[in-house]
């Protein structure tokens, strides 16, 4: 077996308590074993969790499919979302749509909304806010859009937008946000805890934020490709 850090051959060094062969690297002076019994230590586990969570699997589903505990799934989701780097957008004079969808979360009953902004042309998600939808909650999201010096910002008639977006940029109307309404359907289909009329929901805003940001910007994590399934 080759060392996992230095890629040079290791020597055999007795056995683990589980009966597996232990190896020792003379260069970095560490003991290691070839494969682990507990499935959460598999090196492809994060990519598998990412693929499942963005393809309509909930935390309990992933735990059953990958045979790891759901607390591990949750902590891996949080760890992955901390590593995400939001892309920097260098674009000016673009058109944006902002809208919100309702999310069922135990910590904020009847008052949790996923509000996000997309570029009308490129369909890229610029920023997201998860929580209440008052003016002071949406302030940061709207400011990030205004920093890009937009040509127009389209929203529905929710009162918070009127106070935050300057009048000459702002256009309101149900038919003006068609693109983002279509994007809502993607979210409702691909994220299990956002699907309507089911028993699926998140317990905390933190977990929901992790899942949604993985869906939007998880591609920035640059996972290695998975081995082929035989
Ligand atoms: Zn080594």
Tab-separated table of N, CA, C and O in Angstrom, residues 53-182:
chain	number	residue	atom	x	y	z
A	53	UNK	N	-28.137	14.962	-2.019
A	53	UNK	CA	-28.927	16.044	-1.413
A	53	UNK	C	-29.437	17.018	-2.487
A	53	UNK	O	-30.487	17.641	-2.319
A	54	UNK	N	-28.732	17.121	-3.608
A	54	UNK	CA	-29.202	18.007	-4.677
A	54	UNK	C	-30.073	17.258	-5.688
A	54	UNK	O	-30.410	17.784	-6.735
A	55	UNK	N	-30.379	15.998	-5.413
A	55	UNK	CA	-31.263	15.239	-6.287
A	55	UNK	C	-32.420	14.650	-5.501
A	55	UNK	O	-32.706	13.461	-5.591
A	56	UNK	N	-33.025	15.503	-4.683
A	56	UNK	CA	-34.267	15.159	-4.008
A	56	UNK	C	-34.151	14.037	-2.987
A	56	UNK	O	-35.041	13.198	-2.887
A	57	UNK	N	-33.047	13.992	-2.242
A	57	UNK	CA	-32.940	13.047	-1.123
A	57	UNK	C	-32.836	13.843	0.172
A	57	UNK	O	-32.063	14.797	0.249
A	58	UNK	N	-33.575	13.456	1.165
A	58	UNK	CA	-33.488	14.107	2.465
A	58	UNK	C	-32.359	13.501	3.285
A	58	UNK	O	-31.713	12.551	2.857
A	59	UNK	N	-32.149	14.052	4.482
A	59	UNK	CA	-31.055	13.585	5.334
A	59	UNK	C	-31.275	12.123	5.738
A	59	UNK	O	-30.353	11.306	5.701
A	60	UNK	N	-32.517	11.770	6.069
A	60	UNK	CA	-32.795	10.381	6.453
A	60	UNK	C	-32.609	9.424	5.281
A	60	UNK	O	-32.135	8.306	5.461
A	61	UNK	N	-32.985	9.859	4.062
A	61	UNK	CA	-32.791	9.017	2.872
A	61	UNK	C	-31.311	8.715	2.673
A	61	UNK	O	-30.917	7.575	2.437
A	62	UNK	N	-30.484	9.784	2.763
A	62	UNK	CA	-29.047	9.632	2.536
A	62	UNK	C	-28.465	8.680	3.575
A	62	UNK	O	-27.659	7.807	3.262
A	63	UNK	N	-28.925	8.847	4.835
A	63	UNK	CA	-28.440	7.972	5.899
A	63	UNK	C	-28.762	6.507	5.596
A	63	UNK	O	-27.944	5.621	5.827
A	64	UNK	N	-29.958	6.251	5.047
A	64	UNK	CA	-30.319	4.864	4.724
A	64	UNK	C	-29.560	4.341	3.518
A	64	UNK	O	-29.110	3.191	3.507
A	65	UNK	N	-29.374	5.190	2.486
A	65	UNK	CA	-28.715	4.730	1.253
A	65	UNK	C	-27.229	4.458	1.506
A	65	UNK	O	-26.701	3.423	1.121
A	66	UNK	N	-26.548	5.400	2.180
A	66	UNK	CA	-25.099	5.272	2.367
A	66	UNK	C	-24.730	4.479	3.623
A	66	UNK	O	-23.553	4.235	3.874
A	67	UNK	N	-25.734	4.102	4.417
A	67	UNK	CA	-25.533	3.338	5.655
A	67	UNK	C	-24.593	4.059	6.636
A	67	UNK	O	-23.653	3.485	7.167
A	68	UNK	N	-24.823	5.366	6.818
A	68	UNK	CA	-24.110	6.121	7.849
A	68	UNK	C	-25.156	6.839	8.684
A	68	UNK	O	-26.290	6.980	8.249
A	69	UNK	N	-24.751	7.307	9.882
A	69	UNK	CA	-25.783	7.883	10.750
A	69	UNK	C	-26.221	9.255	10.241
A	69	UNK	O	-25.473	9.938	9.546
A	70	UNK	N	-27.452	9.660	10.597
A	70	UNK	CA	-27.936	10.929	10.034
A	70	UNK	C	-27.264	12.136	10.663
A	70	UNK	O	-27.211	13.201	10.075
A	71	UNK	N	-26.700	11.936	11.878
A	71	UNK	CA	-25.931	13.036	12.462
A	71	UNK	C	-24.660	13.278	11.653
A	71	UNK	O	-24.231	14.416	11.480
A	72	UNK	N	-24.066	12.187	11.150
A	72	UNK	CA	-22.873	12.332	10.307
A	72	UNK	C	-23.239	13.054	9.022
A	72	UNK	O	-22.512	13.941	8.582
A	73	UNK	N	-24.389	12.679	8.424
A	73	UNK	CA	-24.823	13.336	7.180
A	73	UNK	C	-24.970	14.832	7.419
A	73	UNK	O	-24.469	15.657	6.660
A	74	UNK	N	-25.632	15.170	8.545
A	74	UNK	CA	-25.883	16.574	8.836
A	74	UNK	C	-24.559	17.328	9.049
A	74	UNK	O	-24.364	18.407	8.497
A	75	UNK	N	-23.636	16.716	9.820
A	75	UNK	CA	-22.394	17.446	10.080
A	75	UNK	C	-21.551	17.561	8.813
A	75	UNK	O	-20.895	18.572	8.590
A	76	UNK	N	-21.603	16.538	7.942
A	76	UNK	CA	-20.862	16.644	6.671
A	76	UNK	C	-21.449	17.758	5.810
A	76	UNK	O	-20.709	18.496	5.155
A	77	UNK	N	-22.790	17.892	5.801
A	77	UNK	CA	-23.439	18.954	5.027
A	77	UNK	C	-22.979	20.329	5.514
A	77	UNK	O	-22.649	21.201	4.714
A	78	UNK	N	-22.937	20.492	6.859
A	78	UNK	CA	-22.536	21.782	7.415
A	78	UNK	C	-21.071	22.078	7.095
A	78	UNK	O	-20.719	23.191	6.724
A	79	UNK	N	-20.211	21.033	7.200
A	79	UNK	CA	-18.786	21.228	6.913
A	79	UNK	C	-18.579	21.615	5.448
A	79	UNK	O	-17.791	22.500	5.131
A	80	UNK	N	-19.308	20.924	4.539
A	80	UNK	CA	-19.167	21.223	3.110
A	80	UNK	C	-19.612	22.645	2.816
A	80	UNK	O	-18.977	23.356	2.060
A	81	UNK	N	-20.751	23.060	3.448
A	81	UNK	CA	-21.277	24.389	3.130
A	81	UNK	C	-20.345	25.488	3.641
A	81	UNK	O	-20.293	26.573	3.073
A	82	UNK	N	-19.570	25.190	4.709
A	82	UNK	CA	-18.608	26.189	5.182
A	82	UNK	C	-17.463	26.379	4.194
A	82	UNK	O	-16.849	27.441	4.130
A	83	UNK	N	-17.176	25.321	3.415
A	83	UNK	CA	-16.052	25.411	2.458
A	83	UNK	C	-16.438	26.082	1.146
A	83	UNK	O	-15.584	26.412	0.339
A	84	UNK	N	-17.742	26.303	0.942
A	84	UNK	CA	-18.188	26.891	-0.326
A	84	UNK	C	-17.708	28.326	-0.437
A	84	UNK	O	-17.817	29.098	0.508
A	85	UNK	N	-17.145	28.657	-1.617
A	85	UNK	CA	-16.791	30.062	-1.864
A	85	UNK	C	-17.816	30.614	-2.839
A	85	UNK	O	-17.909	30.160	-3.970
A	86	UNK	N	-18.594	31.608	-2.375
A	86	UNK	CA	-19.584	32.215	-3.272
A	86	UNK	C	-18.856	32.849	-4.446
A	86	UNK	O	-17.896	33.594	-4.249
A	87	UNK	N	-19.310	32.590	-5.695
A	87	UNK	CA	-18.634	33.198	-6.835
A	87	UNK	C	-18.745	34.723	-6.812
A	87	UNK	O	-19.739	35.267	-6.321
A	88	UNK	N	-17.697	35.397	-7.320
A	88	UNK	CA	-17.731	36.866	-7.375
A	88	UNK	C	-18.227	37.272	-8.758
A	88	UNK	O	-17.716	36.782	-9.769
A	89	UNK	N	-19.237	38.123	-8.797
A	89	UNK	CA	-19.825	38.505	-10.085
A	89	UNK	C	-19.307	39.881	-10.506
A	89	UNK	O	-19.504	40.857	-9.802
A	90	UNK	N	-18.598	39.905	-11.637
A	90	UNK	CA	-18.120	41.177	-12.169
A	90	UNK	C	-18.987	41.570	-13.349
A	90	UNK	O	-18.564	41.505	-14.488
A	91	UNK	N	-20.224	41.950	-13.079
A	91	UNK	CA	-21.124	42.307	-14.162
A	91	UNK	C	-21.833	43.589	-13.787
A	91	UNK	O	-22.106	43.842	-12.622
A	92	UNK	N	-22.108	44.416	-14.781
A	92	UNK	CA	-22.797	45.671	-14.513
A	92	UNK	C	-23.933	45.855	-15.504
A	92	UNK	O	-23.950	45.246	-16.572
A	93	UNK	N	-24.893	46.692	-15.131
A	93	UNK	CA	-26.042	47.027	-15.991
A	93	UNK	C	-26.796	45.786	-16.451
A	93	UNK	O	-27.139	45.642	-17.619
A	94	UNK	N	-27.026	44.853	-15.528
A	94	UNK	CA	-27.803	43.650	-15.847
A	94	UNK	C	-29.199	43.775	-15.232
A	94	UNK	O	-29.442	44.642	-14.403
A	95	UNK	N	-30.087	42.858	-15.651
A	95	UNK	CA	-31.430	42.836	-15.074
A	95	UNK	C	-31.533	41.680	-14.077
A	95	UNK	O	-31.078	40.576	-14.380
A	96	UNK	N	-32.133	41.946	-12.911
A	96	UNK	CA	-32.233	40.925	-11.863
A	96	UNK	C	-33.676	40.713	-11.443
A	96	UNK	O	-34.486	41.643	-11.506
A	97	UNK	N	-33.956	39.487	-11.021
A	97	UNK	CA	-35.267	39.201	-10.444
A	97	UNK	C	-35.063	38.720	-9.009
A	97	UNK	O	-34.172	37.906	-8.760
A	98	UNK	N	-35.868	39.230	-8.082
A	98	UNK	CA	-35.795	38.792	-6.676
A	98	UNK	C	-37.163	38.247	-6.277
A	98	UNK	O	-38.183	38.862	-6.599
A	99	UNK	N	-37.177	37.104	-5.615
A	99	UNK	CA	-38.452	36.550	-5.153
A	99	UNK	C	-38.187	35.616	-3.978
A	99	UNK	O	-37.037	35.265	-3.702
A	100	UNK	N	-39.257	35.210	-3.289
A	100	UNK	CA	-39.069	34.345	-2.124
A	100	UNK	C	-40.021	33.158	-2.191
A	100	UNK	O	-41.100	33.282	-2.770
A	101	UNK	N	-39.591	32.009	-1.616
A	101	UNK	CA	-40.516	30.886	-1.480
A	101	UNK	C	-40.593	30.493	-0.012
A	101	UNK	O	-39.629	30.648	0.731
A	102	UNK	N	-41.748	29.964	0.342
A	102	UNK	CA	-41.968	29.567	1.733
A	102	UNK	C	-41.248	28.247	2.016
A	102	UNK	O	-41.229	27.351	1.179
A	103	UNK	N	-40.636	28.143	3.192
A	103	UNK	CA	-39.983	26.902	3.592
A	103	UNK	C	-40.490	26.514	4.973
A	103	UNK	O	-40.633	27.374	5.850
A	104	UNK	N	-40.759	25.225	5.153
A	104	UNK	CA	-41.242	24.768	6.454
A	104	UNK	C	-40.040	24.404	7.331
A	104	UNK	O	-39.283	23.492	6.998
A	105	UNK	N	-39.834	25.145	8.404
A	105	UNK	CA	-38.707	24.921	9.314
A	105	UNK	C	-39.234	24.948	10.737
A	105	UNK	O	-39.982	25.855	11.105
A	106	UNK	N	-38.851	23.941	11.529
A	106	UNK	CA	-39.381	23.856	12.894
A	106	UNK	C	-38.993	25.060	13.746
A	106	UNK	O	-39.775	25.535	14.560
A	107	UNK	N	-37.754	25.559	13.556
A	107	UNK	CA	-37.265	26.640	14.401
A	107	UNK	C	-38.012	27.952	14.156
A	107	UNK	O	-38.099	28.784	15.044
A	108	UNK	N	-38.538	28.166	12.937
A	108	UNK	CA	-39.249	29.407	12.609
A	108	UNK	C	-40.608	29.044	12.024
A	108	UNK	O	-40.830	29.190	10.829
A	109	UNK	N	-41.559	28.576	12.841
A	109	UNK	CA	-42.819	28.104	12.275
A	109	UNK	C	-43.572	29.242	11.592
A	109	UNK	O	-43.669	30.343	12.132
A	110	UNK	N	-44.076	28.964	10.395
A	110	UNK	CA	-44.878	29.896	9.585
A	110	UNK	C	-44.160	31.160	9.162
A	110	UNK	O	-44.777	32.080	8.670
A	111	UNK	N	-42.869	31.253	9.384
A	111	UNK	CA	-42.215	32.510	9.026
A	111	UNK	C	-40.803	32.305	8.483
A	111	UNK	O	-39.909	33.064	8.811
A	112	UNK	N	-40.590	31.274	7.664
A	112	UNK	CA	-39.261	31.097	7.085
A	112	UNK	C	-39.364	31.160	5.567
A	112	UNK	O	-40.193	30.473	4.969
A	113	UNK	N	-38.553	31.983	4.958
A	113	UNK	CA	-38.611	32.203	3.513
A	113	UNK	C	-37.213	32.106	2.919
A	113	UNK	O	-36.260	32.596	3.507
A	114	UNK	N	-37.142	31.464	1.760
A	114	UNK	CA	-35.872	31.442	1.018
A	114	UNK	C	-35.986	32.536	-0.040
A	114	UNK	O	-36.727	32.398	-1.000
A	115	UNK	N	-35.277	33.645	0.179
A	115	UNK	CA	-35.314	34.766	-0.764
A	115	UNK	C	-34.004	34.794	-1.543
A	115	UNK	O	-32.939	34.729	-0.934
A	116	UNK	N	-34.078	34.854	-2.852
A	116	UNK	CA	-32.830	34.895	-3.624
A	116	UNK	C	-32.993	35.722	-4.883
A	116	UNK	O	-34.109	36.049	-5.283
A	117	UNK	N	-31.853	36.070	-5.462
A	117	UNK	CA	-31.854	36.919	-6.656
A	117	UNK	C	-31.154	36.193	-7.782
A	117	UNK	O	-30.117	35.562	-7.566
A	118	UNK	N	-31.740	36.252	-8.992
A	118	UNK	CA	-31.050	35.661	-10.142
A	118	UNK	C	-30.873	36.710	-11.235
A	118	UNK	O	-31.638	37.666	-11.329
A	119	UNK	N	-29.839	36.495	-12.045
A	119	UNK	CA	-29.624	37.318	-13.229
A	119	UNK	C	-30.581	36.832	-14.310
A	119	UNK	O	-30.659	35.639	-14.573
A	120	UNK	N	-31.320	37.740	-14.914
A	120	UNK	CA	-32.347	37.340	-15.865
A	120	UNK	C	-31.763	36.655	-17.102
A	120	UNK	O	-32.357	35.728	-17.646
A	121	UNK	N	-30.577	37.081	-17.537
A	121	UNK	CA	-29.975	36.515	-18.761
A	121	UNK	C	-29.258	35.206	-18.478
A	121	UNK	O	-29.521	34.185	-19.091
A	122	UNK	N	-28.300	35.247	-17.513
A	122	UNK	CA	-27.434	34.085	-17.276
A	122	UNK	C	-28.079	33.052	-16.354
A	122	UNK	O	-27.580	31.930	-16.250
A	123	UNK	N	-29.159	33.412	-15.648
A	123	UNK	CA	-29.857	32.545	-14.693
A	123	UNK	C	-28.985	32.142	-13.506
A	123	UNK	O	-29.249	31.157	-12.841
A	124	UNK	N	-27.909	32.889	-13.252
A	124	UNK	CA	-27.063	32.558	-12.103
A	124	UNK	C	-27.630	33.174	-10.833
A	124	UNK	O	-28.143	34.297	-10.860
A	125	UNK	N	-27.502	32.416	-9.734
A	125	UNK	CA	-28.000	32.922	-8.450
A	125	UNK	C	-26.936	33.831	-7.844
A	125	UNK	O	-25.796	33.421	-7.656
A	126	UNK	N	-27.297	35.070	-7.554
A	126	UNK	CA	-26.334	36.051	-7.046
A	126	UNK	C	-26.183	35.906	-5.533
A	126	UNK	O	-25.084	35.827	-5.011
A	127	UNK	N	-27.306	35.886	-4.815
A	127	UNK	CA	-27.221	35.804	-3.356
A	127	UNK	C	-28.530	35.239	-2.807
A	127	UNK	O	-29.545	35.234	-3.496
A	128	UNK	N	-28.484	34.746	-1.580
A	128	UNK	CA	-29.667	34.151	-0.977
A	128	UNK	C	-29.775	34.593	0.484
A	128	UNK	O	-28.763	34.855	1.131
A	129	UNK	N	-31.018	34.750	0.961
A	129	UNK	CA	-31.243	35.022	2.379
A	129	UNK	C	-32.293	34.040	2.876
A	129	UNK	O	-33.337	33.874	2.238
A	130	UNK	N	-32.008	33.367	3.996
A	130	UNK	CA	-32.972	32.420	4.534
A	130	UNK	C	-33.383	32.877	5.918
A	130	UNK	O	-32.547	33.113	6.785
A	131	UNK	N	-34.691	33.037	6.121
A	131	UNK	CA	-35.204	33.517	7.399
A	131	UNK	C	-36.451	34.337	7.146
A	131	UNK	O	-37.193	34.055	6.205
A	132	UNK	N	-36.665	35.345	7.971
A	132	UNK	CA	-37.858	36.183	7.799
A	132	UNK	C	-37.697	37.070	6.569
A	132	UNK	O	-36.608	37.181	6.004
A	133	UNK	N	-38.800	37.737	6.171
A	133	UNK	CA	-38.702	38.542	4.949
A	133	UNK	C	-39.058	40.004	5.165
A	133	UNK	O	-39.629	40.654	4.291
A	134	UNK	N	-38.740	40.518	6.357
A	134	UNK	CA	-38.929	41.948	6.619
A	134	UNK	C	-37.832	42.757	5.941
A	134	UNK	O	-36.864	42.198	5.430
A	135	UNK	N	-37.991	44.089	5.951
A	135	UNK	CA	-37.027	44.947	5.255
A	135	UNK	C	-35.617	44.775	5.813
A	135	UNK	O	-34.648	44.724	5.072
A	136	UNK	N	-35.498	44.637	7.155
A	136	UNK	CA	-34.140	44.547	7.710
A	136	UNK	C	-33.492	43.179	7.466
A	136	UNK	O	-32.276	43.035	7.516
A	137	UNK	N	-34.322	42.161	7.175
A	137	UNK	CA	-33.759	40.837	6.869
A	137	UNK	C	-33.246	40.773	5.423
A	137	UNK	O	-32.277	40.091	5.132
A	138	UNK	N	-33.935	41.497	4.521
A	138	UNK	CA	-33.584	41.436	3.104
A	138	UNK	C	-32.571	42.504	2.701
A	138	UNK	O	-32.114	42.549	1.563
A	139	UNK	N	-32.218	43.372	3.666
A	139	UNK	CA	-31.337	44.500	3.407
A	139	UNK	C	-30.019	44.081	2.741
A	139	UNK	O	-29.602	44.623	1.720
A	140	UNK	N	-29.379	43.041	3.317
A	140	UNK	CA	-28.058	42.609	2.847
A	140	UNK	C	-28.138	42.076	1.407
A	140	UNK	O	-27.294	42.398	0.562
A	141	UNK	N	-29.179	41.274	1.143
A	141	UNK	CA	-29.368	40.690	-0.191
A	141	UNK	C	-29.575	41.771	-1.245
A	141	UNK	O	-28.920	41.780	-2.290
A	142	UNK	N	-30.483	42.731	-0.940
A	142	UNK	CA	-30.783	43.787	-1.912
A	142	UNK	C	-29.554	44.670	-2.123
A	142	UNK	O	-29.237	45.049	-3.253
A	143	UNK	N	-28.807	44.960	-1.041
A	143	UNK	CA	-27.597	45.776	-1.185
A	143	UNK	C	-26.567	45.122	-2.088
A	143	UNK	O	-25.874	45.796	-2.833
A	144	UNK	N	-26.483	43.790	-2.011
A	144	UNK	CA	-25.506	43.104	-2.865
A	144	UNK	C	-25.879	43.264	-4.343
A	144	UNK	O	-25.016	43.381	-5.197
A	145	UNK	N	-27.177	43.267	-4.623
A	145	UNK	CA	-27.645	43.480	-6.005
A	145	UNK	C	-27.378	44.925	-6.433
A	145	UNK	O	-26.888	45.181	-7.530
A	146	UNK	N	-27.666	45.888	-5.523
A	146	UNK	CA	-27.494	47.299	-5.878
A	146	UNK	C	-26.030	47.653	-6.110
A	146	UNK	O	-25.717	48.551	-6.888
A	147	UNK	N	-25.112	46.916	-5.441
A	147	UNK	CA	-23.680	47.146	-5.652
A	147	UNK	C	-23.259	46.817	-7.081
A	147	UNK	O	-22.277	47.338	-7.582
A	148	UNK	N	-24.001	45.919	-7.747
A	148	UNK	CA	-23.683	45.537	-9.124
A	148	UNK	C	-24.233	46.556	-10.134
A	148	UNK	O	-24.170	46.322	-11.331
A	149	UNK	N	-24.767	47.659	-9.646
A	149	UNK	CA	-25.337	48.728	-10.495
A	149	UNK	C	-26.293	48.178	-11.555
A	149	UNK	O	-26.026	48.228	-12.764
A	150	UNK	N	-27.419	47.613	-11.109
A	150	UNK	CA	-28.332	46.951	-12.048
A	150	UNK	C	-29.056	47.939	-12.957
A	150	UNK	O	-29.206	49.116	-12.631
A	151	UNK	N	-29.498	47.399	-14.123
A	151	UNK	CA	-30.291	48.205	-15.047
A	151	UNK	C	-31.744	48.241	-14.558
A	151	UNK	O	-32.401	49.270	-14.569
A	152	UNK	N	-32.253	47.061	-14.132
A	152	UNK	CA	-33.602	46.941	-13.585
A	152	UNK	C	-33.605	45.850	-12.504
A	152	UNK	O	-32.835	44.902	-12.596
A	153	UNK	N	-34.487	45.991	-11.528
A	153	UNK	CA	-34.716	44.921	-10.557
A	153	UNK	C	-36.213	44.620	-10.554
A	153	UNK	O	-37.025	45.514	-10.345
A	154	UNK	N	-36.559	43.363	-10.862
A	154	UNK	CA	-37.964	42.978	-10.925
A	154	UNK	C	-38.334	42.178	-9.682
A	154	UNK	O	-37.605	41.248	-9.300
A	155	UNK	N	-39.446	42.533	-9.053
A	155	UNK	CA	-39.928	41.784	-7.888
A	155	UNK	C	-41.444	41.709	-7.957
A	155	UNK	O	-42.064	42.309	-8.830
A	156	UNK	N	-42.023	40.976	-6.995
A	156	UNK	CA	-43.481	41.025	-6.866
A	156	UNK	C	-43.849	42.203	-5.953
A	156	UNK	O	-42.983	43.024	-5.625
A	157	UNK	N	-45.104	42.284	-5.506
A	157	UNK	CA	-45.520	43.494	-4.802
A	157	UNK	C	-45.336	43.441	-3.290
A	157	UNK	O	-45.981	44.179	-2.552
A	158	UNK	N	-44.472	42.586	-2.792
A	158	UNK	CA	-44.208	42.504	-1.348
A	158	UNK	C	-43.615	43.818	-0.848
A	158	UNK	O	-42.701	44.379	-1.451
A	159	UNK	N	-44.133	44.307	0.307
A	159	UNK	CA	-43.845	45.678	0.749
A	159	UNK	C	-42.367	45.955	1.059
A	159	UNK	O	-41.902	47.081	0.901
A	160	UNK	N	-41.590	44.913	1.483
A	160	UNK	CA	-40.191	45.145	1.849
A	160	UNK	C	-39.376	45.659	0.674
A	160	UNK	O	-38.480	46.489	0.840
A	161	UNK	N	-39.688	45.157	-0.532
A	161	UNK	CA	-38.899	45.552	-1.700
A	161	UNK	C	-39.073	47.039	-2.008
A	161	UNK	O	-38.139	47.712	-2.409
A	162	UNK	N	-40.304	47.553	-1.790
A	162	UNK	CA	-40.581	48.960	-2.108
A	162	UNK	C	-39.681	49.884	-1.302
A	162	UNK	O	-39.207	50.897	-1.794
A	163	UNK	N	-39.440	49.516	-0.014
A	163	UNK	CA	-38.644	50.396	0.835
A	163	UNK	C	-37.150	50.280	0.551
A	163	UNK	O	-36.401	51.194	0.859
A	164	UNK	N	-36.718	49.144	-0.039
A	164	UNK	CA	-35.281	48.911	-0.180
A	164	UNK	C	-34.723	49.310	-1.556
A	164	UNK	O	-33.591	49.759	-1.656
A	165	UNK	N	-35.533	49.110	-2.615
A	165	UNK	CA	-35.009	49.330	-3.971
A	165	UNK	C	-35.424	50.717	-4.466
A	165	UNK	O	-36.593	51.080	-4.360
A	166	UNK	N	-34.481	51.518	-4.997
A	166	UNK	CA	-34.842	52.851	-5.515
A	166	UNK	C	-35.879	52.760	-6.632
A	166	UNK	O	-35.836	51.832	-7.446
A	167	UNK	N	-36.765	53.757	-6.669
A	167	UNK	CA	-37.914	53.717	-7.583
A	167	UNK	C	-37.549	53.604	-9.057
A	167	UNK	O	-38.186	52.868	-9.805
A	168	UNK	N	-36.488	54.309	-9.487
A	168	UNK	CA	-36.182	54.323	-10.922
A	168	UNK	C	-35.632	52.986	-11.425
A	168	UNK	O	-35.610	52.729	-12.623
A	169	UNK	N	-35.178	52.114	-10.507
A	169	UNK	CA	-34.674	50.790	-10.925
A	169	UNK	C	-35.740	49.706	-10.799
A	169	UNK	O	-35.662	48.665	-11.422
A	170	UNK	N	-36.737	49.984	-9.971
A	170	UNK	CA	-37.648	48.940	-9.513
A	170	UNK	C	-38.858	48.792	-10.436
A	170	UNK	O	-39.478	49.774	-10.811
A	171	UNK	N	-39.181	47.553	-10.822
A	171	UNK	CA	-40.428	47.277	-11.547
A	171	UNK	C	-41.145	46.146	-10.816
A	171	UNK	O	-40.512	45.138	-10.471
A	172	UNK	N	-42.455	46.322	-10.572
A	172	UNK	CA	-43.204	45.315	-9.824
A	172	UNK	C	-44.284	44.689	-10.698
A	172	UNK	O	-44.889	45.376	-11.514
A	173	UNK	N	-44.544	43.410	-10.500
A	173	UNK	CA	-45.631	42.775	-11.238
A	173	UNK	C	-45.470	41.278	-11.244
A	173	UNK	O	-44.356	40.762	-11.176
A	174	UNK	N	-46.573	40.587	-11.279
A	174	UNK	CA	-46.557	39.123	-11.217
A	174	UNK	C	-45.914	38.510	-12.472
A	174	UNK	O	-45.194	37.518	-12.383
A	175	UNK	N	-46.142	39.129	-13.636
A	175	UNK	CA	-45.626	38.524	-14.883
A	175	UNK	C	-44.160	38.863	-15.123
A	175	UNK	O	-43.542	38.299	-16.018
A	176	UNK	N	-43.594	39.787	-14.327
A	176	UNK	CA	-42.200	40.195	-14.567
A	176	UNK	C	-41.194	39.241	-13.928
A	176	UNK	O	-40.006	39.347	-14.163
A	177	UNK	N	-41.677	38.336	-13.066
A	177	UNK	CA	-40.741	37.442	-12.366
A	177	UNK	C	-40.891	35.994	-12.844
A	177	UNK	O	-40.672	35.060	-12.083
A	178	UNK	N	-41.212	35.817	-14.130
A	178	UNK	CA	-41.438	34.462	-14.654
A	178	UNK	C	-40.227	33.555	-14.527
A	178	UNK	O	-40.343	32.381	-14.202
A	179	UNK	N	-39.027	34.141	-14.800
A	179	UNK	CA	-37.808	33.328	-14.789
A	179	UNK	C	-37.523	32.744	-13.413
A	179	UNK	O	-37.180	31.578	-13.275
A	180	UNK	N	-37.684	33.592	-12.383
A	180	UNK	CA	-37.381	33.115	-11.028
A	180	UNK	C	-38.482	32.180	-10.522
A	180	UNK	O	-38.223	31.235	-9.775
A	181	UNK	N	-39.729	32.399	-11.000
A	181	UNK	CA	-40.815	31.483	-10.613
A	181	UNK	C	-40.522	30.078	-11.153
A	181	UNK	O	-40.788	29.079	-10.495
A	182	UNK	N	-39.954	30.018	-12.359
A	182	UNK	CA	-39.578	28.722	-12.932
A	182	UNK	C	-38.458	28.084	-12.107
A	182	UNK	O	-38.429	26.881	-11.896
